PDB file of C-alpha atoms in Angstrom:
ATOM      1  CA  MET A   1      11.850 -43.072  27.770  1.00 48.00           C
ATOM      2  CA  SER A   2      11.438 -40.828  24.757  1.00 54.00           C
ATOM      3  CA  ASP A   3       8.644 -41.217  22.237  1.00 53.00           C
ATOM      4  CA  THR A   4      10.000 -40.648  18.741  1.00 57.00           C
ATOM      5  CA  SER A   5       7.840 -41.359  15.741  1.00 59.00           C
ATOM      6  CA  GLY A   6      10.759 -41.401  13.311  1.00 61.00           C
ATOM      7  CA  LYS A   7       9.370 -38.478  11.334  1.00 66.00           C
ATOM      8  CA  PRO A   8      11.633 -35.434  11.246  1.00 70.00           C
ATOM      9  CA  GLN A   9      10.038 -32.363  12.800  1.00 78.00           C
ATOM     10  CA  ASN A  10      10.645 -28.771  11.726  1.00 81.00           C
ATOM     11  CA  THR A  11      12.045 -26.409  14.311  1.00 90.00           C
ATOM     12  CA  ALA A  12      10.165 -23.329  15.411  1.00 90.00           C
ATOM     13  CA  ALA A  13      12.849 -21.149  13.812  1.00 93.00           C
ATOM     14  CA  PHE A  14      12.438 -22.872  10.437  1.00 89.00           C
ATOM     15  CA  TYR A  15       8.654 -22.505  10.654  1.00 88.00           C
ATOM     16  CA  GLY A  16       8.969 -18.822  11.580  1.00 91.00           C
ATOM     17  CA  GLN A  17      11.399 -18.167   8.745  1.00 93.00           C
ATOM     18  CA  ALA A  18       9.080 -19.850   6.240  1.00 90.00           C
ATOM     19  CA  VAL A  19       6.087 -17.811   7.411  1.00 91.00           C
ATOM     20  CA  ALA A  20       8.079 -14.571   7.394  1.00 94.00           C
ATOM     21  CA  SER A  21       9.452 -15.296   3.919  1.00 94.00           C
ATOM     22  CA  PHE A  22       5.969 -15.965   2.589  1.00 93.00           C
ATOM     23  CA  ALA A  23       4.625 -12.771   4.177  1.00 94.00           C
ATOM     24  CA  VAL A  24       7.455 -10.647   2.749  1.00 96.00           C
ATOM     25  CA  ALA A  25       6.996 -12.145  -0.729  1.00 94.00           C
ATOM     26  CA  MET A  26       3.237 -11.541  -0.701  1.00 94.00           C
ATOM     27  CA  ALA A  27       3.652  -7.994   0.637  1.00 95.00           C
ATOM     28  CA  ALA A  28       6.296  -7.138  -1.968  1.00 95.00           C
ATOM     29  CA  THR A  29       4.135  -8.528  -4.772  1.00 95.00           C
ATOM     30  CA  ALA A  30       1.072  -6.663  -3.520  1.00 94.00           C
ATOM     31  CA  ALA A  31       3.052  -3.408  -3.251  1.00 96.00           C
ATOM     32  CA  GLY A  32       4.447  -3.899  -6.750  1.00 95.00           C
ATOM     33  CA  ILE A  33       0.997  -4.469  -8.206  1.00 95.00           C
ATOM     34  CA  PHE A  34      -0.434  -1.517  -6.279  1.00 94.00           C
ATOM     35  CA  LYS A  35       2.361   0.845  -7.428  1.00 95.00           C
ATOM     36  CA  LEU A  36       2.182  -0.381 -11.036  1.00 94.00           C
ATOM     37  CA  ASN A  37       1.438   2.419 -13.478  1.00 96.00           C
ATOM     38  CA  ALA A  38      -1.488   0.682 -15.190  1.00 95.00           C
ATOM     39  CA  ASP A  39      -5.265   0.702 -15.265  1.00 96.00           C
ATOM     40  CA  ALA A  40      -7.175  -0.710 -12.312  1.00 95.00           C
ATOM     41  CA  TRP A  41      -8.392  -3.726 -14.277  1.00 96.00           C
ATOM     42  CA  VAL A  42      -4.803  -4.681 -15.142  1.00 96.00           C
ATOM     43  CA  ARG A  43      -3.773  -4.488 -11.479  1.00 95.00           C
ATOM     44  CA  ALA A  44      -6.854  -6.484 -10.469  1.00 95.00           C
ATOM     45  CA  PHE A  45      -6.051  -9.151 -13.073  1.00 96.00           C
ATOM     46  CA  LEU A  46      -2.476  -9.439 -11.787  1.00 96.00           C
ATOM     47  CA  ALA A  47      -3.687  -9.659  -8.181  1.00 95.00           C
ATOM     48  CA  ILE A  48      -6.103 -12.488  -9.036  1.00 96.00           C
ATOM     49  CA  ALA A  49      -3.351 -14.247 -11.007  1.00 96.00           C
ATOM     50  CA  VAL A  50      -1.004 -14.067  -7.998  1.00 95.00           C
ATOM     51  CA  LEU A  51      -3.682 -15.466  -5.682  1.00 95.00           C
ATOM     52  CA  TYR A  52      -4.340 -18.295  -8.139  1.00 96.00           C
ATOM     53  CA  LEU A  53      -0.611 -19.017  -8.328  1.00 95.00           C
ATOM     54  CA  VAL A  54      -0.307 -19.135  -4.535  1.00 94.00           C
ATOM     55  CA  THR A  55      -3.273 -21.474  -4.074  1.00 95.00           C
ATOM     56  CA  SER A  56      -1.974 -23.714  -6.871  1.00 95.00           C
ATOM     57  CA  ALA A  57       1.454 -23.858  -5.223  1.00 94.00           C
ATOM     58  CA  PHE A  58      -0.100 -24.876  -1.883  1.00 94.00           C
ATOM     59  CA  THR A  59      -2.170 -27.560  -3.599  1.00 94.00           C
ATOM     60  CA  LEU A  60       0.845 -28.905  -5.490  1.00 93.00           C
ATOM     61  CA  ALA A  61       2.931 -29.021  -2.303  1.00 92.00           C
ATOM     62  CA  LYS A  62       0.149 -30.926  -0.512  1.00 92.00           C
ATOM     63  CA  VAL A  63      -0.237 -33.431  -3.363  1.00 92.00           C
ATOM     64  CA  ILE A  64       3.517 -34.076  -3.467  1.00 89.00           C
ATOM     65  CA  ARG A  65       3.653 -34.490   0.329  1.00 88.00           C
ATOM     66  CA  ASP A  66       0.674 -36.863   0.301  1.00 87.00           C
ATOM     67  CA  ARG A  67       2.255 -38.953  -2.465  1.00 87.00           C
ATOM     68  CA  GLN A  68       5.533 -39.186  -0.545  1.00 85.00           C
ATOM     69  CA  ASP A  69       3.692 -40.124   2.648  1.00 83.00           C
ATOM     70  CA  ALA A  70       1.830 -42.874   0.797  1.00 80.00           C
ATOM     71  CA  GLN A  71       5.082 -44.305  -0.594  1.00 79.00           C
ATOM     72  CA  THR A  72       6.813 -44.563   2.763  1.00 78.00           C
ATOM     73  CA  ARG A  73       5.571 -47.231   5.072  1.00 66.00           C
ATOM     74  CA  ALA A  74       5.819 -47.230   8.810  1.00 63.00           C
ATOM     75  CA  TYR A  75       8.448 -49.411  10.453  1.00 63.00           C
ATOM     76  CA  SER A  76       7.099 -52.108  12.674  1.00 64.00           C
ATOM     77  CA  PRO A  77       9.625 -53.838  14.944  1.00 69.00           C
ATOM     78  CA  PHE A  78       7.536 -57.051  14.910  1.00 71.00           C
ATOM     79  CA  GLU A  79       7.338 -57.630  11.161  1.00 65.00           C
ATOM     80  CA  LYS A  80       9.544 -60.079   9.331  1.00 66.00           C
ATOM     81  CA  LEU A  81      12.361 -58.616   7.251  1.00 62.00           C
TER      82      LEU A  81
END
């Protein structure tokens, strides 16, 4: 007998691709800021801005996921329809 919770699960390949994509994007952005022909304070400001953007994106994704989880209710085979 299989135990399925009804929630779709991500595959390991999808997870790996998401992690690799994030790593490549962060590395490319960091290299671009490092190679930028500007003063150090400008590069530092851009680096902090990118970190703030990334943390804000993670927070937004978590809030959206939590809201969607709260809106869906679990199926119970014993409840009345």
